[in-house]
Coordinates of C-alpha atoms in Angstrom, one line a residue:
Chain A
X1 CA 86.2 34.2 108.1
X2 CA 85.0 35.4 104.8
X3 CA 86.4 38.0 102.6
X4 CA 83.9 40.8 102.1
X5 CA 83.7 44.4 101.0
X6 CA 85.5 45.5 104.2
X7 CA 88.5 43.5 103.1
X8 CA 88.4 45.3 99.7
X9 CA 88.2 48.7 101.4
X10 CA 91.0 47.9 103.8
X11 CA 93.3 46.8 101.0
X12 CA 92.4 50.0 99.0
X13 CA 93.4 52.2 101.9
X14 CA 96.6 50.3 102.6
X15 CA 97.4 50.5 98.9
X16 CA 96.9 54.3 99.0
X17 CA 99.5 54.6 101.8
X18 CA 102.0 52.4 100.0
X19 CA 101.6 54.4 96.7
X20 CA 102.8 57.5 98.4
X21 CA 106.1 56.0 99.2
X22 CA 107.0 56.8 95.6
X23 CA 107.3 60.4 96.7
X24 CA 110.7 59.8 98.3
X25 CA 112.2 59.5 94.8
X26 CA 111.1 63.0 93.9
X27 CA 112.6 64.2 97.1
X28 CA 116.0 62.7 96.3
X29 CA 116.0 63.6 92.6
X30 CA 114.6 67.1 92.8
X31 CA 116.8 67.9 95.8
X32 CA 119.8 66.8 93.7
X33 CA 118.6 69.2 91.0
X34 CA 118.3 72.0 93.5
X35 CA 121.8 71.3 94.8
X36 CA 123.3 71.3 91.3
X37 CA 121.4 74.4 90.4
X38 CA 122.9 76.2 93.5
X39 CA 126.4 74.9 92.5
X40 CA 125.9 76.2 88.9
X41 CA 124.8 79.6 90.0
X42 CA 127.7 79.8 92.4
X43 CA 130.1 79.2 89.5
X44 CA 128.3 81.3 86.9
X45 CA 125.9 83.8 88.5
X46 CA 125.3 85.6 85.2
X47 CA 123.6 82.6 83.8
X48 CA 121.3 82.2 86.8
X49 CA 118.2 82.8 84.6
X50 CA 119.0 80.1 82.1
X51 CA 120.1 77.7 84.9
X52 CA 116.8 78.2 86.7
X53 CA 114.8 77.6 83.6
X54 CA 116.2 74.2 82.8
X55 CA 116.3 73.2 86.5
X56 CA 112.6 74.0 86.9
X57 CA 111.7 72.3 83.6
X58 CA 113.5 69.1 84.6
X59 CA 112.0 69.1 88.1
X60 CA 108.5 69.5 86.6
X61 CA 109.1 66.4 84.5
X62 CA 110.5 64.5 87.4
X63 CA 107.4 65.4 89.5
X64 CA 105.0 63.7 87.1
X65 CA 105.3 60.2 88.6
X66 CA 104.8 61.6 92.1
X67 CA 101.5 63.1 90.8
X68 CA 100.5 59.8 89.3
X69 CA 101.0 58.2 92.7
X70 CA 98.9 60.9 94.3
X71 CA 96.1 60.4 91.7
X72 CA 96.1 56.7 92.3
X73 CA 96.0 57.1 96.1
X74 CA 93.1 59.6 95.9
X75 CA 91.2 57.1 93.6
X76 CA 91.9 54.3 96.1
X77 CA 90.7 56.4 99.0
X78 CA 87.6 58.0 97.6
X79 CA 86.4 55.5 94.9
X80 CA 87.3 52.2 96.4
X81 CA 88.1 53.0 100.1
Chain B
X1 CA 86.7 35.9 112.1
X2 CA 85.0 38.4 109.8
X3 CA 86.4 41.4 108.1
X4 CA 84.5 44.5 109.4
X5 CA 84.9 48.3 109.7
X6 CA 87.6 47.8 112.3
X7 CA 89.8 46.1 109.7
X8 CA 89.2 49.0 107.3
X9 CA 90.3 51.5 110.1
X10 CA 93.3 49.5 110.9
X11 CA 94.5 49.3 107.4
X12 CA 93.9 53.1 106.9
X13 CA 96.1 53.9 109.9
X14 CA 98.8 51.4 108.9
X15 CA 98.7 53.0 105.4
X16 CA 99.0 56.5 107.0
X17 CA 102.2 55.4 108.7
X18 CA 103.6 53.8 105.6
X19 CA 102.9 56.9 103.5
X20 CA 105.2 59.0 105.7
X21 CA 108.2 56.8 104.8
X22 CA 108.3 59.0 101.7
X23 CA 109.7 61.8 103.8
X24 CA 113.2 60.2 103.9
X25 CA 113.7 61.1 100.3
X26 CA 113.1 64.8 101.0
X27 CA 115.6 64.5 103.8
X28 CA 118.3 63.1 101.6
X29 CA 117.6 65.3 98.6
X30 CA 117.1 68.6 100.4
X31 CA 120.0 68.0 102.6
X32 CA 122.1 67.5 99.5
X33 CA 120.9 70.8 98.2
X34 CA 121.8 72.4 101.5
X35 CA 125.3 71.0 101.3
X36 CA 125.8 72.1 97.7
X37 CA 124.5 75.5 98.7
X38 CA 127.0 75.8 101.5
X39 CA 129.8 74.7 99.1
X40 CA 128.8 77.2 96.5
X41 CA 128.6 80.1 99.0
X42 CA 132.1 79.1 100.3
X43 CA 133.5 79.4 96.8
X44 CA 131.6 82.5 95.7
X45 CA 130.3 84.4 98.8
X46 CA 129.3 87.4 96.7
X47 CA 126.7 85.3 94.9
X48 CA 125.1 84.0 98.1
X49 CA 121.8 85.8 97.4
X50 CA 121.3 84.2 94.0
X51 CA 122.6 80.8 95.3
X52 CA 120.1 80.9 98.1
X53 CA 117.2 81.8 95.7
X54 CA 117.7 78.9 93.4
X55 CA 118.4 76.5 96.3
X56 CA 115.2 77.4 98.1
X57 CA 113.1 77.3 94.9
X58 CA 114.4 73.8 94.1
X59 CA 113.9 72.6 97.7
X60 CA 110.3 73.9 97.6
X61 CA 109.6 71.9 94.5
X62 CA 111.2 68.8 96.0
X63 CA 109.1 69.2 99.1
X64 CA 105.8 68.8 97.1
X65 CA 105.7 65.0 97.1
X66 CA 106.4 65.0 100.8
X67 CA 103.4 67.2 101.3
X68 CA 101.3 64.9 99.1
X69 CA 102.2 62.0 101.4
X70 CA 101.2 64.1 104.5
X71 CA 97.9 65.0 102.9
X72 CA 97.2 61.3 102.1
X73 CA 98.2 60.3 105.6
X74 CA 95.9 63.0 107.2
X75 CA 93.0 61.8 104.9
X76 CA 93.6 58.2 105.9
X77 CA 93.7 59.1 109.6
X78 CA 90.7 61.5 109.9
X79 CA 88.5 60.4 107.0
X80 CA 88.9 56.7 107.0
X81 CA 90.8 55.9 110.3
Chain C
X1 CA 88.6 35.9 116.4
X2 CA 87.1 39.1 115.3
X3 CA 88.6 42.4 114.2
X4 CA 87.8 45.0 116.8
X5 CA 89.0 48.3 118.2
X6 CA 92.1 46.5 119.6
X7 CA 93.1 45.6 116.0
X8 CA 92.7 49.3 115.0
X9 CA 94.9 50.4 117.9
X10 CA 97.5 47.8 117.1
X11 CA 97.7 48.9 113.4
X12 CA 97.9 52.6 114.5
X13 CA 100.8 51.9 116.7
X14 CA 102.6 49.8 114.1
X15 CA 102.0 52.6 111.6
X16 CA 103.5 55.1 114.0
X17 CA 106.7 53.1 114.2
X18 CA 106.9 52.7 110.4
X19 CA 106.4 56.4 109.9
X20 CA 109.5 57.2 111.8
X21 CA 111.7 55.3 109.4
X22 CA 111.5 58.5 107.3
X23 CA 114.0 60.0 109.8
X24 CA 116.9 58.2 108.3
X25 CA 116.7 60.4 105.2
X26 CA 117.1 63.5 107.4
X27 CA 120.1 61.8 109.0
X28 CA 121.8 61.2 105.7
X29 CA 120.9 64.4 104.0
X30 CA 121.5 66.8 106.9
X31 CA 124.7 65.1 107.8
X32 CA 125.9 65.6 104.2
X33 CA 125.0 69.3 104.5
X34 CA 126.9 69.5 107.8
X35 CA 129.9 67.9 106.1
X36 CA 129.9 70.1 103.1
X37 CA 129.5 73.2 105.4
X38 CA 132.6 72.1 107.3
X39 CA 134.5 71.6 104.1
X40 CA 133.4 75.0 102.8
X41 CA 134.5 76.8 106.0
X42 CA 137.8 75.0 105.8
X43 CA 138.4 76.3 102.4
X44 CA 137.1 79.8 103.0
X45 CA 137.0 80.6 106.7
X46 CA 136.2 84.3 106.1
X47 CA 132.8 83.3 104.6
X48 CA 131.9 81.1 107.6
X49 CA 128.9 83.3 108.6
X50 CA 127.3 83.2 105.1
X51 CA 128.1 79.5 104.8
X52 CA 126.4 78.8 108.1
X53 CA 123.4 80.8 107.2
X54 CA 122.6 78.9 104.0
X55 CA 123.5 75.5 105.6
X56 CA 121.1 76.1 108.5
X57 CA 118.4 77.3 106.2
X58 CA 118.7 74.3 103.9
X59 CA 118.8 71.8 106.8
X60 CA 115.7 73.5 108.4
X61 CA 113.9 72.9 105.1
X62 CA 115.1 69.3 104.9
X63 CA 113.9 68.7 108.4
X64 CA 110.3 69.4 107.5
X65 CA 109.3 66.0 106.2
X66 CA 110.9 64.5 109.4
X67 CA 108.6 66.7 111.4
X68 CA 105.6 65.6 109.3
X69 CA 106.4 62.0 110.1
X70 CA 106.6 62.9 113.8
X71 CA 103.2 64.6 113.7
X72 CA 101.6 61.7 112.0
X73 CA 103.2 59.3 114.5
X74 CA 102.0 61.4 117.4
X75 CA 98.5 61.5 115.9
X76 CA 98.5 57.7 115.4
X77 CA 99.6 57.1 119.0
X78 CA 97.4 59.6 120.9
X79 CA 94.4 60.0 118.7
X80 CA 94.0 56.5 117.4
X81 CA 96.4 54.3 119.4
Chain D
X1 CA 87.4 31.2 105.5
X2 CA 87.0 31.0 101.8
X3 CA 88.7 32.9 99.1
X4 CA 86.1 34.7 97.0
X5 CA 85.7 37.6 94.6
X6 CA 86.3 40.2 97.4
X7 CA 89.7 38.7 97.9
X8 CA 90.5 39.2 94.2
X9 CA 89.3 42.8 94.4
X10 CA 91.3 43.5 97.5
X11 CA 94.5 42.1 96.0
X12 CA 93.9 44.1 92.8
X13 CA 93.7 47.4 94.7
X14 CA 96.7 46.6 96.9
X15 CA 98.6 45.8 93.7
X16 CA 97.6 49.1 92.2
X17 CA 99.1 50.9 95.2
X18 CA 102.3 48.8 95.1
X19 CA 102.7 49.4 91.3
X20 CA 102.9 53.2 91.9
X21 CA 106.0 52.8 94.1
X22 CA 107.9 52.4 90.7
X23 CA 107.5 56.2 90.4
X24 CA 110.3 56.9 92.8
X25 CA 112.8 55.8 90.2
X26 CA 111.6 58.4 87.8
X27 CA 111.9 61.0 90.6
X28 CA 115.5 60.1 91.3
X29 CA 116.6 59.6 87.7
X30 CA 114.8 62.5 86.1
X31 CA 115.9 64.8 88.9
X32 CA 119.5 63.7 88.3
X33 CA 119.0 64.7 84.6
X34 CA 117.5 68.1 85.7
X35 CA 120.5 68.7 87.9
X36 CA 123.0 67.7 85.3
X37 CA 121.2 70.0 82.8
X38 CA 121.5 72.9 85.2
X39 CA 125.2 72.2 85.7
X40 CA 125.8 72.0 81.9
X41 CA 123.9 75.3 81.3
X42 CA 126.0 76.9 84.0
X43 CA 129.2 75.8 82.3
X44 CA 128.1 76.6 78.7
X45 CA 125.0 78.9 78.6
X46 CA 125.3 79.3 74.8
X47 CA 124.5 75.6 74.3
X48 CA 121.4 75.8 76.5
X49 CA 119.0 74.9 73.7
X50 CA 120.9 71.8 72.7
X51 CA 121.3 70.8 76.3
X52 CA 117.6 71.2 77.0
X53 CA 116.7 69.1 73.9
X54 CA 118.7 66.1 74.9
X55 CA 117.7 66.4 78.5
X56 CA 114.0 66.4 77.7
X57 CA 114.4 63.5 75.2
X58 CA 116.1 61.4 77.8
X59 CA 113.6 62.2 80.5
X60 CA 110.7 61.4 78.2
X61 CA 112.3 57.9 77.6
X62 CA 112.9 57.4 81.4
X63 CA 109.3 58.4 82.0
X64 CA 107.9 55.4 80.0
X65 CA 108.1 52.8 82.8
X66 CA 106.4 55.2 85.2
X67 CA 103.5 55.5 82.7
X68 CA 103.5 51.7 82.3
X69 CA 103.0 51.5 86.1
X70 CA 100.2 54.0 86.0
X71 CA 98.4 52.1 83.2
X72 CA 98.7 48.8 85.2
X73 CA 97.4 50.5 88.3
X74 CA 94.4 52.0 86.4
X75 CA 93.6 48.6 84.9
X76 CA 93.8 47.0 88.4
X77 CA 91.5 49.6 89.9
X78 CA 88.9 49.9 87.2
X79 CA 88.9 46.5 85.5
X80 CA 89.6 44.2 88.4
X81 CA 89.2 46.3 91.5
Chain E
X1 CA 89.9 27.4 104.5
X2 CA 90.5 26.1 101.1
X3 CA 92.6 27.6 98.3
X4 CA 90.5 28.0 95.2
X5 CA 90.4 29.9 91.9
X6 CA 89.8 33.2 93.7
X7 CA 93.1 32.9 95.5
X8 CA 94.8 32.3 92.2
X9 CA 93.2 35.4 90.7
X10 CA 94.1 37.5 93.7
X11 CA 97.7 36.5 93.7
X12 CA 97.9 37.1 89.9
X13 CA 96.7 40.7 90.3
X14 CA 98.9 41.3 93.3
X15 CA 101.8 40.0 91.3
X16 CA 100.9 42.3 88.4
X17 CA 101.3 45.3 90.7
X18 CA 104.5 44.0 92.2
X19 CA 106.0 43.4 88.8
X20 CA 105.7 47.1 87.8
X21 CA 107.9 48.1 90.7
X22 CA 110.7 47.0 88.4
X23 CA 110.1 50.2 86.5
X24 CA 111.9 52.3 89.1
X25 CA 115.2 50.9 87.9
X26 CA 114.6 52.2 84.4
X27 CA 113.7 55.6 85.9
X28 CA 117.0 55.8 87.8
X29 CA 119.2 54.4 85.0
X30 CA 117.7 56.1 82.0
X31 CA 117.5 59.4 83.9
X32 CA 121.2 59.0 84.7
X33 CA 121.8 58.6 81.0
X34 CA 119.7 61.7 80.2
X35 CA 121.8 63.7 82.7
X36 CA 125.1 62.5 81.3
X37 CA 123.9 63.2 77.8
X38 CA 123.0 66.8 78.8
X39 CA 126.5 67.1 80.5
X40 CA 128.2 65.8 77.3
X41 CA 126.3 68.2 75.0
X42 CA 127.2 71.1 77.3
X43 CA 130.9 70.2 77.0
X44 CA 130.9 69.5 73.3
X45 CA 127.8 70.9 71.6
X46 CA 129.1 70.1 68.1
X47 CA 128.9 66.4 68.9
X48 CA 125.2 66.6 70.0
X49 CA 124.0 64.3 67.2
X50 CA 126.4 61.5 68.0
X51 CA 125.8 62.0 71.8
X52 CA 122.1 61.7 71.3
X53 CA 122.5 58.5 69.1
X54 CA 124.4 56.6 71.7
X55 CA 122.2 57.9 74.6
X56 CA 119.0 56.8 72.9
X57 CA 120.6 53.4 72.0
X58 CA 121.6 52.8 75.6
X59 CA 118.3 53.9 77.0
X60 CA 116.4 51.6 74.5
X61 CA 118.5 48.6 75.8
X62 CA 117.8 49.6 79.4
X63 CA 114.1 49.9 78.7
X64 CA 113.8 46.2 77.7
X65 CA 113.3 44.9 81.2
X66 CA 110.7 47.5 81.9
X67 CA 108.8 46.3 78.9
X68 CA 109.2 42.7 80.1
X69 CA 107.6 43.7 83.4
X70 CA 104.7 45.3 81.5
X71 CA 104.1 42.2 79.4
X72 CA 104.1 40.0 82.5
X73 CA 101.7 42.3 84.3
X74 CA 99.3 42.4 81.3
X75 CA 99.5 38.6 81.1
X76 CA 98.7 38.3 84.8
X77 CA 95.8 40.7 84.6
X78 CA 94.1 39.4 81.4
X79 CA 95.1 35.8 81.2
X80 CA 95.1 34.8 84.9
X81 CA 93.5 37.6 86.8

């Protein structure tokens, strides 16, 4: 048995799948933000515009590392896979 | 034993399965949002429309990385699998 | 020993099993939503209709990534397994 | 079987994928910050500017290790992969 | 099969990727600090300067192990990889 380019491709594709596991963090964290946003609007419906603004801003920032993982997975699949 | 295209396919399919593990984060986070939405409506039923709007918006954003994982899994299965 | 189509099938089926691990997130999150729904109805029984609506909507959204995992697992079993 | 440069490349690419798993922490933590920001604005909408400032500052600091992981993954893919 | 310098390099690069997974802790912990900072500013906006000082100090201390991981990963990639 010899390691060859097929081994490299296989590891790249396995790595792409593993990278996506990162996405569960965004699911938990951004879902928490959605829940706290709903709670805040329930308590103070008049401030719903401001609440939504800061919630969406925070979620967008939390999303970034999920996008990093997607970029790395796409690189692994199409450049090295 | 030699690494060949079958090894690549096998790793792609294993990676597709691993990628989907990301989805448990959406389950926890979005379920939290659903619970907080129910709690908020219970306290302030008149604001249920606004509560539902921000809850669904937040959940939709939280869903994105789960969809990224699905896209990567589909790519791994049908392009490289 | 050589990697062949049986290795691909084996990895596909292993991946299908791993994918379903995602489901524990739905179990936690949707169970939390169910608990908060029950709590909210206990506090404000007159709003039970509205509470149920938003709880079911949120749970349906939380369910999606669990369904994604199921679809990927089915694909891995019947298309590649 | 002999370990050769293909083994090195394969491990580099697998490592790149594993590195990105770090990103789930940012998802959880920064999403928590987004939720607490929404909660704080709901309680005290007049302070939304100050709340947003400290939230964004904190998230930017939390983001750093996610960026470290991305840098390492890119190095592994393009320098060693 | 014989272990040789390629095996060493491969393990070094895999280790570099695994080291970065540490970064998820900083993401969770520092994001928690950011969220609590936002909460504190919302309750007492006049104290925002002092709240920010202690938040940044705490986050800087939490960051250290993430930087340790980065240093180790860089060493593994460029000295041993």
